[in-house]
Short mmCIF file of N, CA and C in Angstrom, two decimals:
data_model
loop_
_atom_site.label_atom_id
_atom_site.label_comp_id
_atom_site.label_asym_id
_atom_site.label_seq_id
_atom_site.Cartn_x
_atom_site.Cartn_y
_atom_site.Cartn_z
N MET A 1 -9.92 8.62 8.61
CA MET A 1 -8.82 8.73 7.28
C MET A 1 -7.78 8.43 8.06
N SER A 2 -7.60 6.73 7.37
CA SER A 2 -6.08 5.96 8.20
C SER A 2 -4.64 6.81 7.59
N TYR A 3 -3.62 5.85 8.00
CA TYR A 3 -2.26 6.37 7.71
C TYR A 3 -1.31 4.83 7.53
N GLY A 4 -1.25 4.30 6.46
CA GLY A 4 -0.45 3.35 5.84
C GLY A 4 0.81 3.99 5.30
N ILE A 5 2.03 2.49 5.73
CA ILE A 5 3.08 2.89 5.23
C ILE A 5 3.78 1.44 4.71
N PHE A 6 4.28 1.75 3.91
CA PHE A 6 5.20 0.25 3.62
C PHE A 6 6.54 0.57 3.47
N GLY A 7 7.48 -0.16 4.73
CA GLY A 7 8.83 0.34 4.40
C GLY A 7 9.79 -0.94 4.68
N LYS A 8 10.93 -0.18 3.09
CA LYS A 8 11.98 -1.23 3.92
C LYS A 8 13.10 -1.34 3.95
N ILE A 9 14.12 -2.05 4.50
CA ILE A 9 14.81 -1.51 5.75
C ILE A 9 16.22 -3.10 5.26
N THR A 10 16.87 -1.99 5.49
CA THR A 10 18.07 -2.95 4.52
C THR A 10 19.11 -3.36 5.96
N THR A 11 19.52 -4.28 5.94
CA THR A 11 20.50 -5.13 7.09
C THR A 11 22.23 -5.18 7.00
N THR A 12 23.16 -5.04 7.43
CA THR A 12 24.26 -5.57 7.19
C THR A 12 24.21 -6.73 6.97
N ALA A 13 25.11 -7.28 6.63
CA ALA A 13 24.82 -8.71 5.67
C ALA A 13 24.66 -10.17 7.42
N GLY A 14 23.97 -10.51 7.11
CA GLY A 14 23.55 -11.72 8.37
C GLY A 14 23.36 -11.10 9.56
N ARG A 15 22.80 -10.30 9.42
CA ARG A 15 21.77 -9.17 10.18
C ARG A 15 20.23 -9.31 10.37
N GLN A 16 19.49 -9.77 8.75
CA GLN A 16 18.08 -9.95 9.06
C GLN A 16 17.55 -10.76 10.23
N GLU A 17 17.79 -11.70 10.48
CA GLU A 17 17.00 -12.47 11.21
C GLU A 17 17.14 -11.21 12.72
N LYS A 18 18.10 -10.88 13.93
CA LYS A 18 18.19 -10.56 14.48
C LYS A 18 17.21 -9.28 14.54
N LEU A 19 17.24 -8.16 13.25
CA LEU A 19 16.09 -6.87 12.81
C LEU A 19 14.79 -7.58 12.68
N VAL A 20 14.32 -8.72 12.40
CA VAL A 20 13.37 -9.22 12.81
C VAL A 20 13.27 -9.70 13.85
N GLU A 21 13.65 -10.09 14.77
CA GLU A 21 13.42 -10.16 16.47
C GLU A 21 13.19 -8.94 17.09
N LEU A 22 13.73 -7.93 16.22
CA LEU A 22 13.63 -7.08 17.09
C LEU A 22 11.95 -5.64 16.80
N LEU A 23 11.93 -6.21 15.18
CA LEU A 23 11.01 -5.16 15.32
C LEU A 23 9.74 -6.23 15.56
N LEU A 24 9.64 -7.78 15.70
CA LEU A 24 8.87 -8.57 15.78
C LEU A 24 8.21 -7.65 17.68
N GLU A 25 9.45 -7.37 18.23
CA GLU A 25 9.23 -7.10 19.80
C GLU A 25 8.50 -5.83 19.78
N ALA A 26 8.59 -4.51 18.95
CA ALA A 26 8.54 -3.28 18.83
C ALA A 26 6.87 -3.53 18.60
N ALA A 27 6.85 -4.56 17.54
CA ALA A 27 4.83 -5.49 17.07
C ALA A 27 4.59 -5.77 18.12
N ALA A 28 4.71 -6.11 19.01
CA ALA A 28 4.13 -6.62 20.50
C ALA A 28 3.98 -5.84 21.61
N SER A 29 5.32 -4.60 21.41
CA SER A 29 4.84 -3.64 22.08
C SER A 29 4.19 -2.97 21.97
N LEU A 30 2.90 -3.02 20.57
CA LEU A 30 2.23 -1.91 20.00
C LEU A 30 1.07 -2.57 20.33
N GLU A 31 0.59 -3.78 20.91
CA GLU A 31 -0.47 -4.16 20.51
C GLU A 31 -1.50 -4.11 21.83
N ASP A 32 -1.10 -3.18 22.63
CA ASP A 32 -2.60 -2.45 23.44
C ASP A 32 -2.78 -1.28 22.98
N GLU A 33 -1.54 -0.93 21.80
CA GLU A 33 -1.82 0.86 21.03
C GLU A 33 -2.83 0.83 20.30
N PRO A 34 -4.28 1.03 20.75
CA PRO A 34 -5.41 1.04 20.28
C PRO A 34 -5.23 2.06 18.85
N SER A 35 -3.96 2.99 18.39
CA SER A 35 -3.71 3.69 17.06
C SER A 35 -3.03 2.42 15.98
N CYS A 36 -2.55 1.64 16.66
CA CYS A 36 -2.40 0.28 15.43
C CYS A 36 -2.61 -0.02 15.56
N LEU A 37 -3.20 -0.04 13.83
CA LEU A 37 -3.92 -0.83 13.58
C LEU A 37 -3.46 -2.23 13.19
N HIS A 38 -2.69 -2.17 12.57
CA HIS A 38 -1.63 -3.23 11.56
C HIS A 38 -0.38 -2.95 11.69
N TYR A 39 0.24 -4.46 11.79
CA TYR A 39 2.07 -4.23 12.24
C TYR A 39 2.64 -5.71 11.99
N ILE A 40 3.31 -5.32 10.38
CA ILE A 40 3.36 -6.66 9.75
C ILE A 40 4.83 -6.98 8.97
N VAL A 41 5.67 -7.19 10.05
CA VAL A 41 7.46 -7.17 9.69
C VAL A 41 7.04 -9.00 9.13
N SER A 42 7.90 -8.83 7.31
CA SER A 42 8.09 -9.71 6.29
C SER A 42 9.71 -9.87 6.26
N VAL A 43 10.62 -10.44 5.58
CA VAL A 43 11.68 -10.96 5.14
C VAL A 43 11.59 -10.58 3.59
N SER A 44 11.96 -10.16 3.31
CA SER A 44 11.93 -10.05 1.35
C SER A 44 13.20 -11.05 1.11
N GLU A 45 12.80 -11.31 -0.69
CA GLU A 45 13.83 -12.23 -1.29
C GLU A 45 15.28 -11.31 -1.67
N GLU A 46 15.37 -10.38 -1.30
CA GLU A 46 16.75 -9.71 -1.43
C GLU A 46 17.24 -9.66 -0.20
N ALA A 47 18.27 -10.58 0.02
CA ALA A 47 19.72 -10.64 0.94
C ALA A 47 19.31 -9.36 2.00
N ASP A 48 19.08 -9.73 3.08
CA ASP A 48 19.39 -8.79 4.56
C ASP A 48 18.41 -7.39 4.16
N THR A 49 17.09 -7.84 3.81
CA THR A 49 16.17 -7.06 4.07
C THR A 49 14.63 -7.19 4.64
N VAL A 50 13.97 -6.29 5.16
CA VAL A 50 13.07 -6.79 5.76
C VAL A 50 12.23 -5.49 5.69
N ILE A 51 10.92 -5.46 5.03
CA ILE A 51 9.49 -4.87 4.95
C ILE A 51 8.79 -4.89 6.11
N VAL A 52 8.60 -3.65 6.41
CA VAL A 52 7.13 -3.68 7.55
C VAL A 52 6.11 -2.79 6.90
N HIS A 53 4.54 -3.35 7.39
CA HIS A 53 3.40 -2.83 6.72
C HIS A 53 3.13 -2.35 8.38
N GLU A 54 2.60 -1.15 7.96
CA GLU A 54 1.79 -0.62 9.39
C GLU A 54 0.97 0.28 8.47
N ILE A 55 -0.31 0.20 9.67
CA ILE A 55 -1.52 1.19 9.18
C ILE A 55 -2.09 1.52 11.15
N TRP A 56 -2.04 2.87 10.60
CA TRP A 56 -2.05 3.58 11.93
C TRP A 56 -3.53 4.02 11.49
N THR A 57 -4.23 4.61 12.83
CA THR A 57 -5.43 5.45 12.73
C THR A 57 -5.38 6.78 12.08
N ASN A 58 -3.74 7.45 12.45
CA ASN A 58 -3.23 8.99 12.29
C ASN A 58 -2.09 9.01 11.53
N GLN A 59 -1.60 9.82 10.91
CA GLN A 59 -0.12 9.98 10.87
C GLN A 59 0.31 10.61 12.38
N ALA A 60 -0.40 11.43 12.98
CA ALA A 60 -0.05 11.79 14.22
C ALA A 60 0.04 10.64 15.15
N SER A 61 -0.68 9.77 14.89
CA SER A 61 -0.25 8.66 15.82
C SER A 61 1.06 7.59 15.67
N HIS A 62 0.88 7.61 14.45
CA HIS A 62 2.44 6.89 13.69
C HIS A 62 3.67 7.73 14.56
N LYS A 63 3.51 9.18 14.34
CA LYS A 63 4.95 9.79 14.67
C LYS A 63 4.73 9.84 16.47
N ALA A 64 3.89 9.83 17.10
CA ALA A 64 3.66 9.32 18.14
C ALA A 64 4.26 8.38 18.63
N SER A 65 4.32 7.15 18.33
CA SER A 65 4.56 6.15 18.39
C SER A 65 5.84 5.80 18.33
N LEU A 66 6.55 6.66 17.65
CA LEU A 66 8.32 6.56 17.67
C LEU A 66 8.71 7.47 18.84
N GLU A 67 8.09 7.65 20.04
CA GLU A 67 8.72 8.47 21.00
C GLU A 67 8.43 7.53 22.29
N LEU A 68 7.45 6.58 22.17
CA LEU A 68 7.29 5.53 22.95
C LEU A 68 8.49 4.95 23.86
N PRO A 69 8.40 4.88 24.90
CA PRO A 69 9.62 4.61 25.83
C PRO A 69 10.14 3.17 24.75
N ALA A 70 9.33 1.93 24.99
CA ALA A 70 9.97 0.76 24.32
C ALA A 70 10.35 0.48 22.50
N THR A 71 9.35 1.87 22.12
CA THR A 71 10.08 2.27 20.72
C THR A 71 11.67 2.38 20.46
N ARG A 72 11.72 3.27 21.45
CA ARG A 72 12.58 4.62 21.66
C ARG A 72 14.17 3.54 21.76
N ARG A 73 13.73 2.31 23.12
CA ARG A 73 14.98 1.58 23.33
C ARG A 73 15.03 0.82 21.90
N LEU A 74 14.24 -0.13 21.40
CA LEU A 74 14.27 -0.94 20.11
C LEU A 74 14.85 -0.45 18.70
N ILE A 75 14.72 1.41 18.62
CA ILE A 75 15.48 1.87 17.65
C ILE A 75 16.81 1.96 17.99
N GLU A 76 17.17 1.99 19.21
CA GLU A 76 18.87 2.22 19.42
C GLU A 76 19.70 0.83 19.22
N GLN A 77 18.38 -0.16 19.66
CA GLN A 77 19.05 -1.21 19.45
C GLN A 77 19.13 -1.77 18.35
N ALA A 78 18.20 -1.46 17.26
CA ALA A 78 18.47 -1.10 15.83
C ALA A 78 19.11 -1.18 15.17
N ARG A 79 19.66 0.03 15.40
CA ARG A 79 20.24 1.11 14.38
C ARG A 79 21.74 0.76 14.19
N PRO A 80 22.45 0.06 14.79
CA PRO A 80 23.42 -0.55 14.18
C PRO A 80 23.49 -1.73 13.11
N LEU A 81 21.94 -2.22 13.77
CA LEU A 81 21.98 -3.40 12.53
C LEU A 81 21.93 -2.97 10.79
N ILE A 82 21.40 -1.19 10.83
CA ILE A 82 20.79 -1.25 9.66
C ILE A 82 21.41 -0.18 8.39
N THR A 83 21.44 -0.95 7.12
CA THR A 83 22.32 0.28 6.63
C THR A 83 21.68 0.95 5.55
N GLY A 84 20.11 0.61 5.49
CA GLY A 84 19.22 1.56 5.06
C GLY A 84 18.45 1.64 5.33
N MET A 85 17.15 2.87 4.71
CA MET A 85 15.74 2.70 5.14
C MET A 85 15.41 3.29 4.29
N GLU A 86 14.05 2.61 3.77
CA GLU A 86 13.20 3.77 2.40
C GLU A 86 11.81 3.33 2.62
N ARG A 87 11.08 4.48 2.61
CA ARG A 87 9.76 4.45 2.98
C ARG A 87 9.42 4.15 1.33
N LEU A 88 8.49 3.26 0.56
CA LEU A 88 8.60 2.40 -0.12
C LEU A 88 7.04 3.17 -0.53
N LEU A 89 6.03 3.00 0.25
CA LEU A 89 4.86 3.45 -0.40
C LEU A 89 4.03 3.95 1.18
N THR A 90 3.48 5.41 1.40
CA THR A 90 2.69 5.82 2.06
C THR A 90 0.86 5.84 1.75
N PHE A 91 0.29 5.60 1.77
CA PHE A 91 -1.05 5.43 1.39
C PHE A 91 -2.38 5.49 2.70
N ASP A 92 -3.83 5.57 2.09
CA ASP A 92 -4.96 5.74 2.85
C ASP A 92 -5.70 4.60 2.49
N PRO A 93 -5.28 3.68 4.02
CA PRO A 93 -6.45 2.01 3.65
C PRO A 93 -7.78 2.86 3.40
N GLN A 94 -8.73 2.36 3.01
CA GLN A 94 -10.09 2.34 2.81
C GLN A 94 -10.74 1.61 3.38
N GLY A 95 -9.97 0.22 3.48
CA GLY A 95 -10.98 -1.00 4.16
C GLY A 95 -10.66 -2.21 3.56
N GLY A 96 -11.09 -3.53 4.24
CA GLY A 96 -11.35 -4.48 3.95
C GLY A 96 -10.19 -5.37 4.91
N LYS A 97 -10.28 -6.80 4.92
CA LYS A 97 -10.37 -8.10 6.33
C LYS A 97 -8.97 -6.99 6.90
N GLY A 98 -9.16 -7.27 8.25
CA GLY A 98 -8.09 -6.85 8.97
C GLY A 98 -8.03 -4.94 9.55
N LEU A 99 -9.24 -4.84 9.06
CA LEU A 99 -9.14 -3.45 9.52
C LEU A 99 -10.30 -2.71 9.78
#
């Protein structure tokens, strides 16, 4: 059973681009992480909003990823840019292209 998340992150005014940069660095740091099946960073039509779409082999793998040194460092860098975070949806992917 896989574990998926759609997350919405709101940034301070004008900081969306910097947050996207950090999240793309996070995605790159997960390239060799076999439990991360999908990590997509998108900008929203809403001002200063970023959407992250993640799929993991399971929820425990996602939770463990938050303790990786690269992830911890990027979280600390991103924290001052963020004014709000919202988990829009969690889901159980069943299959399709890219899984």
